[in-house]
Coordinates of C-alpha atoms in Angstrom, one line a residue:
X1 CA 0.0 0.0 0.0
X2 CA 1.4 3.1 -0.8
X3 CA 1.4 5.5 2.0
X4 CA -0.6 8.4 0.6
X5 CA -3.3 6.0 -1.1
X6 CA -6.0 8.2 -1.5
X7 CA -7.0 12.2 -2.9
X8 CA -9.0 14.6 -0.9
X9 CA -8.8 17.4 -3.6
X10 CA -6.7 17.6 -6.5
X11 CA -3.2 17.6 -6.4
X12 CA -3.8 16.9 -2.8
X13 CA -2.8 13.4 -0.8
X14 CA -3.1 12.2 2.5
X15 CA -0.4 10.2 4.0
X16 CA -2.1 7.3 6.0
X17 CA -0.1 5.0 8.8
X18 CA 1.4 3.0 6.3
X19 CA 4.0 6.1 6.5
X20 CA 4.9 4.2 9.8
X21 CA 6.6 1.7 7.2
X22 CA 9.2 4.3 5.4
X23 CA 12.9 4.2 5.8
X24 CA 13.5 7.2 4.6
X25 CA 12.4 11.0 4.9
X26 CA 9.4 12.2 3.3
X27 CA 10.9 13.3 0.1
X28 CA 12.4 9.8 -0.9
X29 CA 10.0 6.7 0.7
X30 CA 11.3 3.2 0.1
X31 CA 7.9 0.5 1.2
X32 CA 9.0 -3.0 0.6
X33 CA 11.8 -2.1 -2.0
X34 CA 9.6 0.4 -3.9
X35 CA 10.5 3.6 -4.4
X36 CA 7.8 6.3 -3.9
X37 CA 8.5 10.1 -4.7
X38 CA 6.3 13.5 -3.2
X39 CA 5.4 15.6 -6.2
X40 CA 6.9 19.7 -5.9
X41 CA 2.9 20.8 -6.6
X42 CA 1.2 18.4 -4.3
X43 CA -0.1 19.4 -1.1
X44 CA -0.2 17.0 1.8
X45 CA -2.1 16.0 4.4
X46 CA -0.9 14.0 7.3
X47 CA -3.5 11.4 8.0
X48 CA -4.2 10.3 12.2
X49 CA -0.7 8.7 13.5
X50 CA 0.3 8.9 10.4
X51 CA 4.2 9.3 11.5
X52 CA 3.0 8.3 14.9
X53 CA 6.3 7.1 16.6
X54 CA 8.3 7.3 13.2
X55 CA 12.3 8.8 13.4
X56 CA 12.5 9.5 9.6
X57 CA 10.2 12.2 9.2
X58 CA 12.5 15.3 7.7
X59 CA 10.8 18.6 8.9
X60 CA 12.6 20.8 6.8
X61 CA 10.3 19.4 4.1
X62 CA 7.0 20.4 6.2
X63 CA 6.2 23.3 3.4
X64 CA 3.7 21.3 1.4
X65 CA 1.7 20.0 4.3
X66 CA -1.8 21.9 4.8
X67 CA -3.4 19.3 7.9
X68 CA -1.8 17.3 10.9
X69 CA -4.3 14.9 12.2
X70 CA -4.9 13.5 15.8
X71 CA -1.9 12.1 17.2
X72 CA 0.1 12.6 14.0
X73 CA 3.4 12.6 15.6
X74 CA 2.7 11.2 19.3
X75 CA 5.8 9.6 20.8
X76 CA 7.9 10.9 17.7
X77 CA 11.2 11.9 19.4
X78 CA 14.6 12.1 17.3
X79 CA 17.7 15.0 17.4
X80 CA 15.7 16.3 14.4
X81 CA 13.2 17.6 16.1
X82 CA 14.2 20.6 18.2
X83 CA 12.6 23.4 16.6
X84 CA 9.4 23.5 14.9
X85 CA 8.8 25.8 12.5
X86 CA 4.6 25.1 11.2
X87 CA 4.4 26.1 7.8
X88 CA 2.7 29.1 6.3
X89 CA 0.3 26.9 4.5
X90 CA -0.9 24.1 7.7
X91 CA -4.2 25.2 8.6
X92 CA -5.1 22.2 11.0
X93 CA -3.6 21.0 14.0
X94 CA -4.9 17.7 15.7
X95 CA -5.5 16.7 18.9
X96 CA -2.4 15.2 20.2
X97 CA -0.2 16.3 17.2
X98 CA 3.3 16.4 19.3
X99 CA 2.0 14.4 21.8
X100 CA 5.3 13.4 24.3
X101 CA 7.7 14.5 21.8
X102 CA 10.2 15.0 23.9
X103 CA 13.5 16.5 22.0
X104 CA 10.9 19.6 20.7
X105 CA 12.3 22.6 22.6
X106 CA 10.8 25.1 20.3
X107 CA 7.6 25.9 18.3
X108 CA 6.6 28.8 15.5
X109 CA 3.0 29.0 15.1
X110 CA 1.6 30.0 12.0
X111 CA -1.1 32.8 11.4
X112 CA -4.1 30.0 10.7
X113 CA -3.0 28.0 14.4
X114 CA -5.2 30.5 17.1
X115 CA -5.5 27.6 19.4
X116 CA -4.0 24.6 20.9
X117 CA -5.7 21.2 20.6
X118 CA -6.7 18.9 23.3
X119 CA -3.3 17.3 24.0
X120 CA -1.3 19.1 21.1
X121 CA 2.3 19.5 23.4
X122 CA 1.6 17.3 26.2
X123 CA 4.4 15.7 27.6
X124 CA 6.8 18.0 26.0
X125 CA 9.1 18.5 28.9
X126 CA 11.9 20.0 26.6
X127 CA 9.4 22.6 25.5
X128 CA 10.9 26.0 26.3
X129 CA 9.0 28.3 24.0
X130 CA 6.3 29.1 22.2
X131 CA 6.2 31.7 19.7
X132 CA 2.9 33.0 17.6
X133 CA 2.6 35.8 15.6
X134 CA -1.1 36.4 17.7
X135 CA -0.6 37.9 21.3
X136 CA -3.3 35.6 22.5
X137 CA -4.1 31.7 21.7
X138 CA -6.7 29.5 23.1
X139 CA -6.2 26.2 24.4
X140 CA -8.0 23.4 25.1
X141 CA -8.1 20.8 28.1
X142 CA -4.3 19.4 28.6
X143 CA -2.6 20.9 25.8
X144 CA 0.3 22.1 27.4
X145 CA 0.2 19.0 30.0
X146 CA 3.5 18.5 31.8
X147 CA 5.2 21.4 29.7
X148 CA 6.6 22.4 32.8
X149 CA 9.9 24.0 31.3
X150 CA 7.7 26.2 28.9
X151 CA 8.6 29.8 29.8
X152 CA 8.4 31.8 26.6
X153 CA 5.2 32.1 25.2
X154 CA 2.0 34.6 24.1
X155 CA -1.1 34.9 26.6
X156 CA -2.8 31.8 27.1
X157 CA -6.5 31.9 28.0
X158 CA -8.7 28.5 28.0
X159 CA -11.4 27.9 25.0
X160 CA -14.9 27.4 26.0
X161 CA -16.1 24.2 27.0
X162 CA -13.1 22.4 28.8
X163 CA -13.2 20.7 31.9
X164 CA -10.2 21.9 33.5
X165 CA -8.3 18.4 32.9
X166 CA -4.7 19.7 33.4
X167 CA -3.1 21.5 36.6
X168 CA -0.5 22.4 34.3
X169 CA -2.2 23.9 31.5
X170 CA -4.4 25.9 33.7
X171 CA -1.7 27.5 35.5
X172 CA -0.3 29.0 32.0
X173 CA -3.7 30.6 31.5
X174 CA -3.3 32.1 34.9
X175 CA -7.4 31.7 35.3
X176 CA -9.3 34.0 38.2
X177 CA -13.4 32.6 37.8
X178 CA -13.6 29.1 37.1
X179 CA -17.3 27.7 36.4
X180 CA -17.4 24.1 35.8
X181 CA -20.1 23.4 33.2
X182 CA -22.9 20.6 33.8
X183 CA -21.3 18.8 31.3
X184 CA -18.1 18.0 34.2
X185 CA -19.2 15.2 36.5
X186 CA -15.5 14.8 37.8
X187 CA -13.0 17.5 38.9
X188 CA -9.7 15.2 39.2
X189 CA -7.0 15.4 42.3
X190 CA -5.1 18.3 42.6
X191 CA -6.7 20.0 39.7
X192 CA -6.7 23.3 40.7
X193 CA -3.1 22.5 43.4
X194 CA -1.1 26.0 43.8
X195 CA -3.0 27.9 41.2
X196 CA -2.4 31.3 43.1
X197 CA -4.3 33.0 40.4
X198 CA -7.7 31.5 41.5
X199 CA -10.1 33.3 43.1
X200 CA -13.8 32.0 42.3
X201 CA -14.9 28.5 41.6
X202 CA -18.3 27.5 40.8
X203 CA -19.4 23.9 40.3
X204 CA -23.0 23.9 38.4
X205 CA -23.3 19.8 38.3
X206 CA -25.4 18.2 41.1
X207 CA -23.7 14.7 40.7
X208 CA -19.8 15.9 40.5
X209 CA -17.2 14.2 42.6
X210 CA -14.3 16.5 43.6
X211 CA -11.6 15.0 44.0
X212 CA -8.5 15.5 46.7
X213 CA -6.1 18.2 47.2
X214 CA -8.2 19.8 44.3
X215 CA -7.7 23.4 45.8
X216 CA -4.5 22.7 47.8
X217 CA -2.3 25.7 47.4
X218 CA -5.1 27.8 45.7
X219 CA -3.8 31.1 48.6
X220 CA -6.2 33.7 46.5
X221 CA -9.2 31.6 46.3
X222 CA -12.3 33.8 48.0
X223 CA -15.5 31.7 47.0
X224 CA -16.6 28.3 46.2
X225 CA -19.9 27.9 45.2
X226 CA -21.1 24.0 45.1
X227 CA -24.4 22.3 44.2
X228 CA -26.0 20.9 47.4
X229 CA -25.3 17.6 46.2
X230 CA -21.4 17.3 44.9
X231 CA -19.8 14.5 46.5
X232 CA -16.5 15.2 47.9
X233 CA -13.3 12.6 48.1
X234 CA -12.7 11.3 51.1
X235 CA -9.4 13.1 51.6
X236 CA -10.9 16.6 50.3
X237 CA -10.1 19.4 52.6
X238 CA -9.9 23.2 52.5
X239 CA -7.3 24.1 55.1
X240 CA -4.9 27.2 54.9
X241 CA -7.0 28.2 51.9
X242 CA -6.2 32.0 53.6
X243 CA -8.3 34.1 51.3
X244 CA -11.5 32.2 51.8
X245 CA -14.2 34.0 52.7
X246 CA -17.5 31.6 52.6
X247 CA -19.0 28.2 51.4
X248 CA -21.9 26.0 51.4
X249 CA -21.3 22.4 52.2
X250 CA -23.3 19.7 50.4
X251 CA -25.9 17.5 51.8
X252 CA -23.3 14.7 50.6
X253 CA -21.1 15.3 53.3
X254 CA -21.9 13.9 56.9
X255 CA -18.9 15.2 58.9
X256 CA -16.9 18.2 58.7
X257 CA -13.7 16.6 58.6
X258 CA -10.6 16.6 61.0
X259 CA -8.5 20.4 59.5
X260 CA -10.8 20.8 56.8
X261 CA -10.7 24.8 57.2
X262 CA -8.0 24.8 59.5
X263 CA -6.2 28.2 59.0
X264 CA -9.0 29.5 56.9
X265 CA -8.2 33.2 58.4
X266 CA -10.4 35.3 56.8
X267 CA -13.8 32.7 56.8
X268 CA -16.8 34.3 57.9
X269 CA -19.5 32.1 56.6
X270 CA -19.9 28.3 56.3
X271 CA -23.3 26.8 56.0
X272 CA -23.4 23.4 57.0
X273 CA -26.0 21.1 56.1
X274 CA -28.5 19.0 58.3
X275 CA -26.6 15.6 57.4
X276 CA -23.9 16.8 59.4
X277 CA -23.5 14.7 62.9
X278 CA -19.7 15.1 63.2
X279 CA -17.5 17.9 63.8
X280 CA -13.9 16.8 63.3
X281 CA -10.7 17.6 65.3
X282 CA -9.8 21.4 64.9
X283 CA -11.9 21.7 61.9
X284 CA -12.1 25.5 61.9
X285 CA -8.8 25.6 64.3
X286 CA -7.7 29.3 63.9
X287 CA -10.2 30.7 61.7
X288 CA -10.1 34.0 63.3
X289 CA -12.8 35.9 61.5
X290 CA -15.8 33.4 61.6
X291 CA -18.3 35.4 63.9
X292 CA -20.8 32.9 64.3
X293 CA -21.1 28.8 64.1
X294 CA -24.6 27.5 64.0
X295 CA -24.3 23.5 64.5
X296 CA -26.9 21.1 63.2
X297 CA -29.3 19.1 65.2
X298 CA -27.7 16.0 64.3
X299 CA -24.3 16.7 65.0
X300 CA -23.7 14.4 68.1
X301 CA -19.6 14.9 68.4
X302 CA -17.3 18.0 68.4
X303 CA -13.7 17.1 68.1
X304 CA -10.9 18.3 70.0
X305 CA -9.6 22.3 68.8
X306 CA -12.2 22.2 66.7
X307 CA -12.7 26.1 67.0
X308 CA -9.6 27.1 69.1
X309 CA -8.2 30.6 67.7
X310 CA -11.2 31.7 66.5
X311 CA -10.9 34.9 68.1
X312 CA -14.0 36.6 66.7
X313 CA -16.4 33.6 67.8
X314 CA -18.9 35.3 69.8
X315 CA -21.9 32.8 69.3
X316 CA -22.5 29.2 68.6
X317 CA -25.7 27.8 68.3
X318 CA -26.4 24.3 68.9
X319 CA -28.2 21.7 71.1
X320 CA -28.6 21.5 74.3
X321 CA -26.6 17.8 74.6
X322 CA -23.9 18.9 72.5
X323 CA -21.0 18.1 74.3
X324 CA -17.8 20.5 73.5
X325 CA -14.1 19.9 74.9
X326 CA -12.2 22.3 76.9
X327 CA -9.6 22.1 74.1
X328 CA -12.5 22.4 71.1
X329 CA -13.0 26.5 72.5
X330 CA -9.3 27.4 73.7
X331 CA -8.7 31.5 73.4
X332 CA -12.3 31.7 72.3
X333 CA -14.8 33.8 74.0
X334 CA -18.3 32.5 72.6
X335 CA -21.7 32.5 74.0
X336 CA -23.1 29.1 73.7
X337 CA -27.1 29.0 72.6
X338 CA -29.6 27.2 72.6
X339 CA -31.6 25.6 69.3

């Protein structure tokens, strides 16, 4: 089969995965002792994992090629490819294009490439710059994934739609407001870990799980809104989040959790739900600007520090059983009442 086996438009080929085959570059392909040659006039288009893993590819030929598909050149890692220049003509990127191509240290966008596919550098860890003749380009979930040597490069900001996959590509979009759409029934672990940019996150889905250390880090984050019915990961908590002012717990949730706003210095309002019966060990320790706690009925167990340091507790309402430790309301000057 020869590797571009079919036309999409005249004087146009597409080179399928047969191109995995070639033992030499793209000007000169031997298949199975037959020679096949790339016409000056043609223009090419490079088909899904077309050159997927393949080390013969010669980029200084990439002037005829108008589309990379999906995953093109995922895994594709040889001395040649340092520094890509995308030629004036390409006017598609896949997904995945350069997918863990590790030995690319540089990339020229072209005037048609405004955004970044889903997955189009990730794993590039040699990637140092990026350089676009646009001072802003879109990109989508994980495209810059692990790119963590990536320090010259135009404004990123994210494209519509995404669901916040990758920790890494969201902190080179430097994003404040963050609402996750319906369409997100899963914020993964440590999504959002040390993104000091963050200040607002709202989660609109009623069945999303959040998972842990999702916010760990986040030092500017002010408000998280949540439907009353996310579920959180068992290890979720939102200690020495220090610029957190409020939040609503889910019905999900039955205990507030052992430091789960521990150093939380400027909260002022949590709302906790009925299902709550458990108060965990200094779960609002040092929270020094939360005025007012009003426990649920259920809650049959406060745990030890659980609201020492909160210096501007003046009133806790609860039931009359509730049973508080000394240590639960050290250097705090509350009057207890009654529900």
């Amino acid at each position: 089969m020869c590797p571009y086996e079919y036309e999409t438009y005249k004087n146009t080929k597409t080179w399928n995965e047969e191109f995995n085959k070639c033992e030499k570059d793209i000007n000169n392909i031997n298949i199975n002792n037959n020679n096949y040659y790339i016409q000056e006039n043609a223009v090419f288009v490079l088909d899904n994992r077309a050159v997927q893993g393949n080390s013969h590819f010669n980029f200084s030929a990439m002037g005829g090629i108008k589309e990379i598909g999906d995953f093109c050149f995922k895994n594709y890692s040889s001395a040649s490819l340092k520094e890509l220049v995308l030629p004036c003509g390409l006017t598609k990127l896949g997904f995945g294009a350069f997918e863990n191509a590790t030995t690319l240290t540089a990339v020229h966008l072209n005037k048609s490439i405004t955004k970044l596919p889903y997955k189009c550098f990730a794993g590039d860890i040699n990637l140092k710059e990026i350089i676009s003749p646009f001072a802003t380009i879109e990109v989508e979930d994980g495209a810059l994934c692990m790119c963590e040597r990536l320090v010259s490069h135009p404004k990123f900001m994210y494209a519509k739609y995404v669901a916040y996959e990758d920790n890494c590509t969201s902190k080179f979009c430097k994003i404040q407001n963050v609402t996750i759409p319906t369409s997100v029934n899963k914020i993964k672990n440590r999504c959002f870990k040390q993104l000091t940019s963050l200040e607002c996150v709202k989660v609109m889905n009623a069945t999303c799980f959040i998972g842990k250390l999702c916010f760990v880090g986040c030092s500017n984050i002010k408000s998280i809104c949540l439907d009353k019915s996310v579920v959180f990961d068992k290890h979720l908590v939102f200690a020495n989040l220090s610029s957190l002012t409020a939040i609503a717990l889910p019905t999900t949730l039955t205990k507030v959790r052992n430091f789960m706003f521990k150093n939380c210095v400027k909260l002022e309002d949590v709302t906790m739900q009925d299902q709550i019966v458990k108060i965990g060990d200094s779960a609002f320790q040092n929270c020094k600007c939360l005025k007012t706690a009003n426990i649920p009925h259920n809650v049959i167990k406060i745990g030890y520090s659980c609201f020492k340091g909160c210096s501007s507790l003046k009133e806790i309402y609860c039931t009359s059983s509730l049973h508080f430790p000394v240590s639960s309301l050290y250097g705090v000057d509350a009057i207890i009442k009654i529900n």
